[in-house]
Every structure is written in C-alpha cells, then in structure tokens.
PDB file of N, CA and C in Angstrom:
ATOM      1  N   MET A  17       1.372   9.814  13.408  1.00  0.00           N
ATOM      2  CA  MET A  17       1.463  10.642  12.219  1.00  0.00           C
ATOM      3  C   MET A  17       0.187  10.453  11.408  1.00  0.00           C
ATOM      4  N   SER A  18      -0.205  11.489  10.726  1.00  0.00           N
ATOM      5  CA  SER A  18      -1.374  11.386   9.857  1.00  0.00           C
ATOM      6  C   SER A  18      -1.091  12.089   8.540  1.00  0.00           C
ATOM      7  N   ILE A  19      -1.715  11.576   7.527  1.00  0.00           N
ATOM      8  CA  ILE A  19      -1.628  12.159   6.188  1.00  0.00           C
ATOM      9  C   ILE A  19      -3.067  12.505   5.804  1.00  0.00           C
ATOM     10  N   GLY A  20      -3.287  13.749   5.429  1.00  0.00           N
ATOM     11  CA  GLY A  20      -4.641  14.174   5.092  1.00  0.00           C
ATOM     12  C   GLY A  20      -5.603  13.995   6.253  1.00  0.00           C
ATOM     13  N   GLY A  21      -5.068  14.074   7.459  1.00  0.00           N
ATOM     14  CA  GLY A  21      -5.912  13.938   8.634  1.00  0.00           C
ATOM     15  C   GLY A  21      -6.243  12.509   9.014  1.00  0.00           C
ATOM     16  N   LYS A  22      -5.647  11.530   8.307  1.00  0.00           N
ATOM     17  CA  LYS A  22      -5.933  10.130   8.599  1.00  0.00           C
ATOM     18  C   LYS A  22      -4.662   9.390   9.002  1.00  0.00           C
ATOM     19  N   THR A  23      -4.811   8.524   9.997  1.00  0.00           N
ATOM     20  CA  THR A  23      -3.695   7.652  10.364  1.00  0.00           C
ATOM     21  C   THR A  23      -3.559   6.575   9.291  1.00  0.00           C
ATOM     22  N   LEU A  24      -2.465   5.831   9.337  1.00  0.00           N
ATOM     23  CA  LEU A  24      -2.270   4.741   8.374  1.00  0.00           C
ATOM     24  C   LEU A  24      -3.445   3.776   8.432  1.00  0.00           C
ATOM     25  N   GLY A  25      -3.841   3.387   9.628  1.00  0.00           N
ATOM     26  CA  GLY A  25      -4.957   2.449   9.765  1.00  0.00           C
ATOM     27  C   GLY A  25      -6.244   2.982   9.182  1.00  0.00           C
ATOM     28  N   GLU A  26      -6.541   4.238   9.432  1.00  0.00           N
ATOM     29  CA  GLU A  26      -7.762   4.844   8.901  1.00  0.00           C
ATOM     30  C   GLU A  26      -7.712   4.946   7.381  1.00  0.00           C
ATOM     31  N   PHE A  27      -6.556   5.281   6.841  1.00  0.00           N
ATOM     32  CA  PHE A  27      -6.418   5.469   5.396  1.00  0.00           C
ATOM     33  C   PHE A  27      -6.490   4.150   4.635  1.00  0.00           C
ATOM     34  N   ALA A  28      -5.883   3.096   5.182  1.00  0.00           N
ATOM     35  CA  ALA A  28      -5.717   1.859   4.423  1.00  0.00           C
ATOM     36  C   ALA A  28      -6.717   0.765   4.762  1.00  0.00           C
ATOM     37  N   GLN A  29      -7.554   0.955   5.770  1.00  0.00           N
ATOM     38  CA  GLN A  29      -8.470  -0.107   6.186  1.00  0.00           C
ATOM     39  C   GLN A  29      -9.527  -0.382   5.125  1.00  0.00           C
ATOM     40  N   ASN A  30      -9.758  -1.665   4.865  1.00  0.00           N
ATOM     41  CA  ASN A  30     -10.807  -2.090   3.943  1.00  0.00           C
ATOM     42  C   ASN A  30     -12.167  -1.955   4.620  1.00  0.00           C
ATOM     43  N   PRO A  31     -13.230  -1.949   3.831  1.00  0.00           N
ATOM     44  CA  PRO A  31     -14.580  -1.800   4.402  1.00  0.00           C
ATOM     45  C   PRO A  31     -14.940  -2.873   5.435  1.00  0.00           C
ATOM     46  N   ASP A  32     -14.281  -4.044   5.371  1.00  0.00           N
ATOM     47  CA  ASP A  32     -14.610  -5.091   6.336  1.00  0.00           C
ATOM     48  C   ASP A  32     -14.120  -4.756   7.746  1.00  0.00           C
ATOM     49  N   GLY A  33     -13.262  -3.747   7.861  1.00  0.00           N
ATOM     50  CA  GLY A  33     -12.759  -3.328   9.156  1.00  0.00           C
ATOM     51  C   GLY A  33     -11.720  -4.245   9.764  1.00  0.00           C
ATOM     52  N   LYS A  34     -11.316  -5.273   9.031  1.00  0.00           N
ATOM     53  CA  LYS A  34     -10.374  -6.261   9.555  1.00  0.00           C
ATOM     54  C   LYS A  34      -9.085  -6.365   8.748  1.00  0.00           C
ATOM     55  N   THR A  35      -9.137  -5.963   7.503  1.00  0.00           N
ATOM     56  CA  THR A  35      -7.976  -6.084   6.618  1.00  0.00           C
ATOM     57  C   THR A  35      -7.603  -4.716   6.057  1.00  0.00           C
ATOM     58  N   TYR A  36      -6.442  -4.673   5.405  1.00  0.00           N
ATOM     59  CA  TYR A  36      -5.930  -3.412   4.868  1.00  0.00           C
ATOM     60  C   TYR A  36      -5.585  -3.564   3.400  1.00  0.00           C
ATOM     61  N   ASP A  37      -5.682  -2.471   2.677  1.00  0.00           N
ATOM     62  CA  ASP A  37      -5.383  -2.404   1.254  1.00  0.00           C
ATOM     63  C   ASP A  37      -3.902  -2.069   1.091  1.00  0.00           C
ATOM     64  N   GLY A  38      -3.130  -3.031   0.574  1.00  0.00           N
ATOM     65  CA  GLY A  38      -1.694  -2.841   0.410  1.00  0.00           C
ATOM     66  C   GLY A  38      -1.342  -1.637  -0.446  1.00  0.00           C
ATOM     67  N   ARG A  39      -2.149  -1.375  -1.429  1.00  0.00           N
ATOM     68  CA  ARG A  39      -1.915  -0.217  -2.306  1.00  0.00           C
ATOM     69  C   ARG A  39      -1.997   1.072  -1.496  1.00  0.00           C
ATOM     70  N   LYS A  40      -2.978   1.177  -0.639  1.00  0.00           N
ATOM     71  CA  LYS A  40      -3.138   2.386   0.173  1.00  0.00           C
ATOM     72  C   LYS A  40      -2.045   2.497   1.224  1.00  0.00           C
ATOM     73  N   VAL A  41      -1.594   1.354   1.748  1.00  0.00           N
ATOM     74  CA  VAL A  41      -0.472   1.375   2.697  1.00  0.00           C
ATOM     75  C   VAL A  41       0.748   1.978   2.018  1.00  0.00           C
ATOM     76  N   ALA A  42       1.043   1.513   0.790  1.00  0.00           N
ATOM     77  CA  ALA A  42       2.196   2.032   0.049  1.00  0.00           C
ATOM     78  C   ALA A  42       2.055   3.535  -0.185  1.00  0.00           C
ATOM     79  N   GLN A  43       0.875   3.975  -0.565  1.00  0.00           N
ATOM     80  CA  GLN A  43       0.647   5.406  -0.816  1.00  0.00           C
ATOM     81  C   GLN A  43       0.859   6.225   0.447  1.00  0.00           C
ATOM     82  N   TRP A  44       0.305   5.772   1.561  1.00  0.00           N
ATOM     83  CA  TRP A  44       0.417   6.517   2.814  1.00  0.00           C
ATOM     84  C   TRP A  44       1.865   6.604   3.250  1.00  0.00           C
ATOM     85  N   LEU A  45       2.572   5.464   3.212  1.00  0.00           N
ATOM     86  CA  LEU A  45       3.976   5.463   3.637  1.00  0.00           C
ATOM     87  C   LEU A  45       4.839   6.343   2.734  1.00  0.00           C
ATOM     88  N   PHE A  46       4.617   6.281   1.421  1.00  0.00           N
ATOM     89  CA  PHE A  46       5.387   7.089   0.485  1.00  0.00           C
ATOM     90  C   PHE A  46       5.203   8.576   0.787  1.00  0.00           C
ATOM     91  N   GLU A  47       3.957   8.976   1.008  1.00  0.00           N
ATOM     92  CA  GLU A  47       3.706  10.387   1.291  1.00  0.00           C
ATOM     93  C   GLU A  47       4.281  10.793   2.647  1.00  0.00           C
ATOM     94  N   ALA A  48       4.211   9.884   3.624  1.00  0.00           N
ATOM     95  CA  ALA A  48       4.763  10.195   4.945  1.00  0.00           C
ATOM     96  C   ALA A  48       6.267  10.416   4.874  1.00  0.00           C
ATOM     97  N   VAL A  49       6.953   9.671   4.021  1.00  0.00           N
ATOM     98  CA  VAL A  49       8.413   9.758   3.926  1.00  0.00           C
ATOM     99  C   VAL A  49       8.854  10.895   3.010  1.00  0.00           C
ATOM    100  N   THR A  50       8.177  11.059   1.872  1.00  0.00           N
ATOM    101  CA  THR A  50       8.637  12.023   0.880  1.00  0.00           C
ATOM    102  C   THR A  50       7.877  13.345   0.884  1.00  0.00           C
ATOM    103  N   GLY A  51       6.661  13.331   1.427  1.00  0.00           N
ATOM    104  CA  GLY A  51       5.817  14.514   1.369  1.00  0.00           C
ATOM    105  C   GLY A  51       5.119  14.673   0.029  1.00  0.00           C
ATOM    106  N   LYS A  52       5.262  13.677  -0.837  1.00  0.00           N
ATOM    107  CA  LYS A  52       4.652  13.719  -2.170  1.00  0.00           C
ATOM    108  C   LYS A  52       3.637  12.592  -2.301  1.00  0.00           C
ATOM    109  N   PRO A  53       2.570  12.819  -3.049  1.00  0.00           N
ATOM    110  CA  PRO A  53       1.591  11.748  -3.243  1.00  0.00           C
ATOM    111  C   PRO A  53       2.099  10.696  -4.234  1.00  0.00           C
ATOM    112  N   MET A  54       1.558   9.491  -4.123  1.00  0.00           N
ATOM    113  CA  MET A  54       1.865   8.401  -5.057  1.00  0.00           C
ATOM    114  C   MET A  54       0.564   8.048  -5.777  1.00  0.00           C
ATOM    115  N   SER A  55       0.636   7.871  -7.079  1.00  0.00           N
ATOM    116  CA  SER A  55      -0.566   7.541  -7.845  1.00  0.00           C
ATOM    117  C   SER A  55      -1.044   6.129  -7.519  1.00  0.00           C
ATOM    118  N   ASP A  56      -2.322   5.894  -7.764  1.00  0.00           N
ATOM    119  CA  ASP A  56      -2.879   4.556  -7.579  1.00  0.00           C
ATOM    120  C   ASP A  56      -2.147   3.531  -8.436  1.00  0.00           C
ATOM    121  N   GLU A  57      -1.816   3.928  -9.661  1.00  0.00           N
ATOM    122  CA  GLU A  57      -1.151   3.016 -10.588  1.00  0.00           C
ATOM    123  C   GLU A  57       0.244   2.623 -10.087  1.00  0.00           C
ATOM    124  N   GLU A  58       0.995   3.598  -9.605  1.00  0.00           N
ATOM    125  CA  GLU A  58       2.334   3.317  -9.095  1.00  0.00           C
ATOM    126  C   GLU A  58       2.263   2.432  -7.852  1.00  0.00           C
ATOM    127  N   ALA A  59       1.327   2.718  -6.978  1.00  0.00           N
ATOM    128  CA  ALA A  59       1.170   1.906  -5.769  1.00  0.00           C
ATOM    129  C   ALA A  59       0.768   0.480  -6.133  1.00  0.00           C
ATOM    130  N   GLN A  60      -0.127   0.322  -7.091  1.00  0.00           N
ATOM    131  CA  GLN A  60      -0.548  -1.016  -7.513  1.00  0.00           C
ATOM    132  C   GLN A  60       0.617  -1.780  -8.115  1.00  0.00           C
ATOM    133  N   ARG A  61       1.451  -1.092  -8.867  1.00  0.00           N
ATOM    134  CA  ARG A  61       2.626  -1.747  -9.455  1.00  0.00           C
ATOM    135  C   ARG A  61       3.557  -2.275  -8.355  1.00  0.00           C
ATOM    136  N   LEU A  62       3.756  -1.489  -7.306  1.00  0.00           N
ATOM    137  CA  LEU A  62       4.592  -1.944  -6.188  1.00  0.00           C
ATOM    138  C   LEU A  62       3.992  -3.178  -5.516  1.00  0.00           C
ATOM    139  N   VAL A  63       2.686  -3.168  -5.315  1.00  0.00           N
ATOM    140  CA  VAL A  63       2.019  -4.315  -4.697  1.00  0.00           C
ATOM    141  C   VAL A  63       2.143  -5.541  -5.594  1.00  0.00           C
ATOM    142  N   ASP A  64       1.925  -5.376  -6.892  1.00  0.00           N
ATOM    143  CA  ASP A  64       2.041  -6.495  -7.829  1.00  0.00           C
ATOM    144  C   ASP A  64       3.452  -7.082  -7.823  1.00  0.00           C
ATOM    145  N   GLU A  65       4.463  -6.212  -7.806  1.00  0.00           N
ATOM    146  CA  GLU A  65       5.851  -6.678  -7.778  1.00  0.00           C
ATOM    147  C   GLU A  65       6.150  -7.434  -6.484  1.00  0.00           C
ATOM    148  N   ALA A  66       5.655  -6.934  -5.372  1.00  0.00           N
ATOM    149  CA  ALA A  66       5.880  -7.602  -4.080  1.00  0.00           C
ATOM    150  C   ALA A  66       5.192  -8.958  -4.044  1.00  0.00           C
ATOM    151  N   GLN A  67       3.988  -9.046  -4.585  1.00  0.00           N
ATOM    152  CA  GLN A  67       3.287 -10.316  -4.624  1.00  0.00           C
ATOM    153  C   GLN A  67       4.000 -11.316  -5.519  1.00  0.00           C
ATOM    154  N   ALA A  68       4.544 -10.858  -6.644  1.00  0.00           N
ATOM    155  CA  ALA A  68       5.287 -11.746  -7.535  1.00  0.00           C
ATOM    156  C   ALA A  68       6.555 -12.269  -6.859  1.00  0.00           C
ATOM    157  N   ARG A  69       7.260 -11.404  -6.120  1.00  0.00           N
ATOM    158  CA  ARG A  69       8.460 -11.840  -5.396  1.00  0.00           C
ATOM    159  C   ARG A  69       8.103 -12.863  -4.319  1.00  0.00           C
ATOM    160  N   ALA A  70       7.012 -12.625  -3.613  1.00  0.00           N
ATOM    161  CA  ALA A  70       6.579 -13.559  -2.566  1.00  0.00           C
ATOM    162  C   ALA A  70       6.204 -14.900  -3.169  1.00  0.00           C
ATOM    163  N   LYS A  71       5.523 -14.875  -4.297  1.00  0.00           N
ATOM    164  CA  LYS A  71       5.137 -16.120  -4.970  1.00  0.00           C
ATOM    165  C   LYS A  71       6.368 -16.884  -5.435  1.00  0.00           C
ATOM    166  N   ALA A  72       7.355 -16.179  -5.964  1.00  0.00           N
ATOM    167  CA  ALA A  72       8.598 -16.821  -6.434  1.00  0.00           C
ATOM    168  C   ALA A  72       9.346 -17.461  -5.272  1.00  0.00           C
ATOM    169  N   ARG A  73       9.304 -16.856  -4.101  1.00  0.00           N
ATOM    170  CA  ARG A  73       9.981 -17.433  -2.928  1.00  0.00           C
ATOM    171  C   ARG A  73       9.301 -18.709  -2.458  1.00  0.00           C
ATOM    172  N   ARG A  74       8.010 -18.841  -2.686  1.00  0.00           N
ATOM    173  CA  ARG A  74       7.272 -20.013  -2.226  1.00  0.00           C
ATOM    174  C   ARG A  74       7.478 -21.218  -3.124  1.00  0.00           C
ATOM    175  N   LYS A  75       7.926 -21.016  -4.347  1.00  0.00           N
ATOM    176  CA  LYS A  75       8.118 -22.130  -5.280  1.00  0.00           C
ATOM    177  C   LYS A  75       9.305 -22.980  -4.833  1.00  0.00           C
ATOM    178  N   PRO A  76       9.137 -24.317  -4.916  1.00  0.00           N
ATOM    179  CA  PRO A  76      10.249 -25.213  -4.524  1.00  0.00           C
ATOM    180  C   PRO A  76      11.420 -25.146  -5.470  1.00  0.00           C
TER     181      PRO A  76
END
C-alpha cells in the first residue's frame, strides 16, 4: 500500500536511512486506515503519549 505514492518505509525513513520517524509512521498509518490526513501536531502528541507510557512501564 502507498499513501501519496510512498510506501510506509519511504514516507517515514529518517535521512540516515536506518531509522524511522515515529510521527510519520503514525501519520501514514492513520491515513491508510481512515483516508484522512493527520496533522504533525496530532501525530507528535501520539508519539509523546506512547513514549510516556513506555517510560512509566520501565520504572520499578
């Protein structure tokens, strides 16, 4: 599947060619499922929330 002519990997890959931008992954997946775009701000909020949950799970 592609969104805007780009696969998930092409859309979300960082310039280093080895890692991916979580914000862009969220945007691509949201559009693939809903057919609607997601703003950068909304995607960043989702990433921030996920990182906070992961950090909370790591605490003893």
